[in-house]
Structures are given as structure tokens and as C-alpha cells.
Amino acid sequence: MAQETQTPRLRFAPSPTGHLHIGGARTALFNWLYARQNKGTFVLRIEDTDRERSTDEYVHSIMAGMEWLQLDWNEGPLHQIDRMDLYKSYVEKLLNEGKAYKCFCTAEEIDVRKKAMLASGQKPKYDGLCRNANQNQQKPFCIRFISKPEGTTIVHDLIKGDVSFENAEMDDLVIQRTDGTPTYNFCVVIDDALMRITHIIRGDDHLNNTPRQILLYEAMGFTPAKFGHLPMILGSDKTRLSKRHGATSVLAYREMGFLPDALINFLARIGWSFGDQEIFSREELIEKFSFENVGTSGGVFNQEKLLWLNAHYLKNLDDKTLQVMVTPFLEKDGFRISPEIPMDKAIHLSKERSRTLLELSEALKFYLHQSVTIDPALKEKFLTPLAIELLRELSHQIETHSDFSETSLKAKIDEWITGKGLKLKDVAQPLRVALTGSTVSPGIFELMAVLGKEKVIQRLKAVS
Ligand code: GLU
């Protein structure tokens, strides 16, 4: 086939009626991967003909989501709203060729007739009454495309295999509404054909539209693209992923401190596999992606797995890069990065146990606080009169100790503890609580070295 030798052209065609959804992002990703793998073109088309529900804010937010995920497009964004005259010209063409007609039936009239069909055991659909009606009536009308009375339309789906549809089951599709606006199924065919899209990869919620679109391609003299319909993403209860299952917008995952590479890896693995491999760099995904390995049943969105992947990507980033990435999270909560604290070292100590940038920023806050707030329950449990006495003595010991490196501090404090016939554990937890306000932190000597002498002494004095 001619398409085989063509450079592939793929597209992502979101409707800007909401933010970029996790499912939409996966659709964009699979199109992008195939385009990149085959040195093809990836087009971004905004399907904004629904003027009531489309907003510029959503257009910007969808593009921001794609930019964050680094799903770059080669053409676009093209807006359907700029192409209304084009769609009109094709409506005229179909009318002139007798392939479409004006339908003057009201919704109520159609409803009554459909109910009668149902009552007589027929499948209810528009009965084609206006195919033979006077086309010059001065009444509101929509325009319908004449469906085929018989035969089958087969969708040769790249993922699902061949799927057959009986033409007789299809209504005469509305291609232009009573208000004069063209419909989705019509615009999408004209755009995909004129933009020379070779592969249409989208959610399988569109599978039923595809035979209608194929018939429109044929009627307008276009060659249909190849189609691939991706199974839906499911929530943990195996129902279609929705807000009930938690955040569904891509940018919400950015806010929660996920890394774009982790989310890309995660999305790729929902419904696509390559043996048992779980971790894929972008380059590997581009190399290994194939439609054959996309599953035919819905993939589950597993938040725990996303956290696991994110932790993996996070700990493999270098400390300076992480510092740049985590800073906005700290600043959002009113913290200022001060040169007194070597943040890259602080990050190094916490990145292994942080699964998200948000968790990492939480783990860093104690370094930046002016003073530590200690929960009364922790105070009662750990800062006993005896512990306070020990901390006071420790504070004196290290006040005169000039080398505040981890090894030197450890040697100094070990010596003092042994001298008193104590064990590190007698001092470590009260010390940790006094310095961080928490019982969980990096190693005590490491964190003291990062916190610095001045802050350590100040915090010890504050409790003793
Ligand atoms: N605008 C449609 C949607 O957001 C895209 C349909 C398609 O890819 O053909 O569902």
C-alpha cells in the first residue's frame, strides 16, 4: 500500500473542554512514540468546534501538560475553529453530489418515530424520512449524510484486529447541526485527510465512530488512514478511570511532585508491554514501542506503581538537578533557600527515601526553618529532664569543636558518649527531635554537618 512507504504523520486531537487527562496523555504518548520511532511528524490539532465548552484556558493547560511531559509536536496547534469555511465547502460538495440532504425533522418528531420502531421490535434509528423531502422548505434544518443500506464496513484496527460493522445499523449521520456548526465525525475526517494523517491512534471510546468516518472518507474521495484504538485506562476497581479514583489531570501530577520521565514510563506501561521490563528511558520507549504489544483489554492505573517508578527516577537524578526541581515546592510554602545550608548535600541525604518532589521538599523543610516547633507529645516522650541535661552538656561539648564535618562530629560525640558510659541511642533520638522536630530524619551526624554549627547550637539551646 502507498501508505507503507509514506513517512508517518500522526496527530493528537484534544477537545479543549478540560485539562489534559491521564488517558489523553497516554494517547498523545503512543502517537508521539510511533512518530518519533519512524522519523515521522506529530501534529497537534485542537478540536474546538464546541464553542460552549471549549476555552483558551484549557488549550493552554493542555499544551502546558504536553510541554511538561516533553511530548513535542512538529505542526500546530491547528484549530478547527479556523477551518469552518473549509468544512462548509465539503458540506456543499456532499449536498451537490446527492450524498447528503437537509433534514427538517424536529427532535420530538424523531423521538416519536424511534419509539414506534422500538415498539415494533426494530432497532431505533433515524428513518431517513427527509431523504425524499422537499429540500427548499423555510424551516430550520440539519444536514445528514446518507448511510449505506447494506454491506459491512470493516475497521482494520492496528490493536484490535478486524472489527466489522453492519452498514444497515448506522443512522444517516448529522454532519451539520441546526445551528450551522459541523459535527465532530465530519470535521475529523476532513482534517485527518487533508493533514495527510497516516495513523489515527485514539481511545476505543471512538471505535464506534470509525466505520462512520470510513464511509465519509469514501464519500469525499479520500483514502482512510490506518486506525488503532487503545483500551481505556481503568481505576483500581476496574471501572473507567475518573475523578472518583483520584487526580486525573496531568498537571495535578506535576503539582504532586511527580517527574515527567516517571509519568511517561508509567503511562507507556499501561496497556503496553515489552517482556517483563518495567523501566524504560524515552529513547528505549521510542525504540521498542509497537502496536502489536499494546494489550486489547483496559490497563489499570496503579498509583503505588507510579510512586515506585517516581522514586526510582528521583533517586537517580543528581543533587543539583533535584535542587532546581524541588526549589519551587519549597518556595510555594514560603521557604527561602539560603546559602547557609548546602541544599545539594541535604538533598543527597533525603533523596533515597523520598518518592516525590513534594516528599523531598517536606524532608528538607527542617533545615530552613528559623526555629523548630516540637509537638508536645514528642517533647514529653523524648525531651525528658534527663535528656535535656544531656543535650545541654552536648551543646557545650560541640560549641568549642571547630571541625563540623560528619566524621569529626561522630568521633567527638562518640568519645563523649563513651566517656559517660552511655550508648548513642540514649542521645540520638532526643537530639534528632531537638534538631528536626521529628523522629525521622537522615543520619544524625550527617544532618548536623549539613545544618551547620550555628543552627545546631541554637536549636540545642532552644530546648535545654
Ligand atoms: N477530539 C476528540 C477527543 O478529544 C479526538 C478524537 C480523535 O482522536 O479522533 O476525544
GROMACS .gro file of N, CA and C in nm, residues 57-117:
model
  183
   57GLU      N    1  -0.824   2.874   2.816
   57GLU     CA    2  -0.752   2.829   2.935
   57GLU      C    3  -0.718   2.679   2.922
   58TYR      N    4  -0.816   2.601   2.874
   58TYR     CA    5  -0.790   2.458   2.857
   58TYR      C    6  -0.689   2.432   2.746
   59VAL      N    7  -0.694   2.514   2.640
   59VAL     CA    8  -0.595   2.497   2.533
   59VAL      C    9  -0.455   2.514   2.592
   60HIS      N   10  -0.439   2.622   2.671
   60HIS     CA   11  -0.306   2.648   2.729
   60HIS      C   12  -0.267   2.539   2.826
   61SER      N   13  -0.364   2.493   2.903
   61SER     CA   14  -0.331   2.392   3.002
   61SER      C   15  -0.296   2.258   2.936
   62ILE      N   16  -0.363   2.225   2.827
   62ILE     CA   17  -0.329   2.101   2.755
   62ILE      C   18  -0.187   2.111   2.699
   63MET      N   19  -0.155   2.228   2.641
   63MET     CA   20  -0.021   2.244   2.584
   63MET      C   21   0.085   2.244   2.695
   64ALA      N   22   0.051   2.305   2.809
   64ALA     CA   23   0.147   2.305   2.921
   64ALA      C   24   0.172   2.162   2.968
   65GLY      N   25   0.067   2.081   2.971
   65GLY     CA   26   0.082   1.941   3.012
   65GLY      C   27   0.172   1.865   2.915
   66MET      N   28   0.151   1.889   2.786
   66MET     CA   29   0.234   1.819   2.687
   66MET      C   30   0.378   1.867   2.693
   67GLU      N   31   0.395   1.998   2.713
   67GLU     CA   32   0.532   2.052   2.721
   67GLU      C   33   0.604   1.994   2.843
   68TRP      N   34   0.530   1.985   2.953
   68TRP     CA   35   0.592   1.930   3.075
   68TRP      C   36   0.635   1.784   3.052
   69LEU      N   37   0.551   1.710   2.980
   69LEU     CA   38   0.585   1.569   2.952
   69LEU      C   39   0.685   1.557   2.837
   70GLN      N   40   0.721   1.671   2.779
   70GLN     CA   41   0.814   1.675   2.666
   70GLN      C   42   0.763   1.594   2.547
   71LEU      N   43   0.634   1.606   2.523
   71LEU     CA   44   0.576   1.546   2.402
   71LEU      C   45   0.567   1.659   2.299
   72ASP      N   46   0.676   1.680   2.229
   72ASP     CA   47   0.682   1.796   2.139
   72ASP      C   48   0.617   1.764   2.005
   73TRP      N   49   0.549   1.863   1.950
   73TRP     CA   50   0.481   1.843   1.822
   73TRP      C   51   0.553   1.920   1.713
   74ASN      N   52   0.538   1.871   1.588
   74ASN     CA   53   0.607   1.933   1.474
   74ASN      C   54   0.520   2.033   1.400
   75GLU      N   55   0.389   2.013   1.408
   75GLU     CA   56   0.297   2.105   1.340
   75GLU      C   57   0.183   2.137   1.434
   76GLY      N   58   0.139   2.262   1.427
   76GLY     CA   59   0.027   2.302   1.511
   76GLY      C   60   0.073   2.391   1.624
   77PRO      N   61  -0.016   2.429   1.716
   77PRO     CA   62  -0.153   2.380   1.722
   77PRO      C   63  -0.241   2.439   1.611
   78LEU      N   64  -0.309   2.348   1.541
   78LEU     CA   65  -0.407   2.390   1.440
   78LEU      C   66  -0.543   2.387   1.509
   79HIS      N   67  -0.621   2.489   1.483
   79HIS     CA   68  -0.753   2.498   1.549
   79HIS      C   69  -0.864   2.472   1.449
   80GLN      N   70  -0.955   2.385   1.483
   80GLN     CA   71  -1.068   2.357   1.392
   80GLN      C   72  -1.152   2.482   1.370
   81ILE      N   73  -1.158   2.567   1.471
   81ILE     CA   74  -1.242   2.686   1.459
   81ILE      C   75  -1.196   2.775   1.343
   82ASP      N   76  -1.068   2.766   1.307
   82ASP     CA   77  -1.017   2.845   1.195
   82ASP      C   78  -1.050   2.783   1.060
   83ARG      N   79  -1.114   2.667   1.062
   83ARG     CA   80  -1.133   2.593   0.937
   83ARG      C   81  -1.281   2.576   0.902
   84MET      N   82  -1.365   2.660   0.959
   84MET     CA   83  -1.509   2.644   0.940
   84MET      C   84  -1.550   2.655   0.793
   85ASP      N   85  -1.486   2.748   0.720
   85ASP     CA   86  -1.524   2.765   0.578
   85ASP      C   87  -1.492   2.638   0.498
   86LEU      N   88  -1.382   2.576   0.537
   86LEU     CA   89  -1.342   2.452   0.470
   86LEU      C   90  -1.449   2.343   0.489
   87TYR      N   91  -1.493   2.327   0.616
   87TYR     CA   92  -1.593   2.224   0.642
   87TYR      C   93  -1.721   2.254   0.564
   88LYS      N   94  -1.757   2.382   0.561
   88LYS     CA   95  -1.880   2.424   0.488
   88LYS      C   96  -1.870   2.384   0.340
   89SER      N   97  -1.749   2.404   0.285
   89SER     CA   98  -1.735   2.374   0.142
   89SER      C   99  -1.756   2.224   0.116
   90TYR      N  100  -1.715   2.141   0.212
   90TYR     CA  101  -1.737   1.996   0.194
   90TYR      C  102  -1.884   1.958   0.216
   91VAL      N  103  -1.953   2.030   0.303
   91VAL     CA  104  -2.096   2.006   0.321
   91VAL      C  105  -2.166   2.034   0.188
   92GLU      N  106  -2.130   2.148   0.127
   92GLU     CA  107  -2.189   2.185  -0.002
   92GLU      C  108  -2.161   2.078  -0.107
   93LYS      N  109  -2.039   2.031  -0.107
   93LYS     CA  110  -1.998   1.931  -0.206
   93LYS      C  111  -2.086   1.806  -0.192
   94LEU      N  112  -2.102   1.759  -0.068
   94LEU     CA  113  -2.182   1.638  -0.047
   94LEU      C  114  -2.329   1.661  -0.085
   95LEU      N  115  -2.378   1.782  -0.054
   95LEU     CA  116  -2.517   1.814  -0.091
   95LEU      C  117  -2.532   1.813  -0.244
   96ASN      N  118  -2.436   1.877  -0.310
   96ASN     CA  119  -2.443   1.885  -0.456
   96ASN      C  120  -2.433   1.748  -0.522
   97GLU      N  121  -2.357   1.661  -0.459
   97GLU     CA  122  -2.339   1.528  -0.519
   97GLU      C  123  -2.451   1.432  -0.479
   98GLY      N  124  -2.549   1.482  -0.403
   98GLY     CA  125  -2.661   1.397  -0.361
   98GLY      C  126  -2.622   1.296  -0.254
   99LYS      N  127  -2.512   1.323  -0.182
   99LYS     CA  128  -2.467   1.229  -0.078
   99LYS      C  129  -2.513   1.273   0.061
  100ALA      N  130  -2.574   1.391   0.065
  100ALA     CA  131  -2.623   1.444   0.193
  100ALA      C  132  -2.752   1.519   0.164
  101TYR      N  133  -2.829   1.543   0.268
  101TYR     CA  134  -2.957   1.613   0.247
  101TYR      C  135  -2.993   1.694   0.371
  102LYS      N  136  -3.083   1.790   0.348
  102LYS     CA  137  -3.132   1.871   0.460
  102LYS      C  138  -3.242   1.791   0.529
  103CYS      N  139  -3.236   1.790   0.660
  103CYS     CA  140  -3.337   1.718   0.737
  103CYS      C  141  -3.412   1.820   0.823
  104PHE      N  142  -3.543   1.825   0.805
  104PHE     CA  143  -3.625   1.926   0.873
  104PHE      C  144  -3.698   1.868   0.995
  105CYS      N  145  -3.675   1.742   1.022
  105CYS     CA  146  -3.746   1.679   1.135
  105CYS      C  147  -3.702   1.743   1.266
  106THR      N  148  -3.796   1.760   1.358
  106THR     CA  149  -3.758   1.811   1.490
  106THR      C  150  -3.718   1.692   1.578
  107ALA      N  151  -3.650   1.722   1.685
  107ALA     CA  152  -3.607   1.616   1.777
  107ALA      C  153  -3.728   1.538   1.829
  108GLU      N  154  -3.836   1.611   1.856
  108GLU     CA  155  -3.957   1.546   1.911
  108GLU      C  156  -4.016   1.449   1.808
  109GLU      N  157  -4.021   1.494   1.684
  109GLU     CA  158  -4.077   1.406   1.579
  109GLU      C  159  -3.994   1.278   1.566
  110ILE      N  160  -3.864   1.296   1.567
  110ILE     CA  161  -3.775   1.179   1.552
  110ILE      C  162  -3.795   1.083   1.670
  111ASP      N  163  -3.811   1.145   1.785
  111ASP     CA  164  -3.827   1.066   1.907
  111ASP      C  165  -3.953   0.978   1.900
  112VAL      N  166  -4.062   1.037   1.856
  112VAL     CA  167  -4.189   0.963   1.845
  112VAL      C  168  -4.170   0.844   1.749
  113ARG      N  169  -4.104   0.870   1.636
  113ARG     CA  170  -4.090   0.763   1.537
  113ARG      C  171  -3.994   0.654   1.586
  114LYS      N  172  -3.892   0.696   1.661
  114LYS     CA  173  -3.800   0.596   1.716
  114LYS      C  174  -3.871   0.505   1.817
  115LYS      N  175  -3.959   0.567   1.896
  115LYS     CA  176  -4.032   0.487   1.995
  115LYS      C  177  -4.121   0.384   1.925
  116ALA      N  178  -4.179   0.426   1.815
  116ALA     CA  179  -4.265   0.334   1.739
  116ALA      C  180  -4.181   0.218   1.684
  117MET      N  181  -4.061   0.249   1.637
  117MET     CA  182  -3.972   0.143   1.585
  117MET      C  183  -3.940   0.043   1.695
   0.00000   0.00000   0.00000
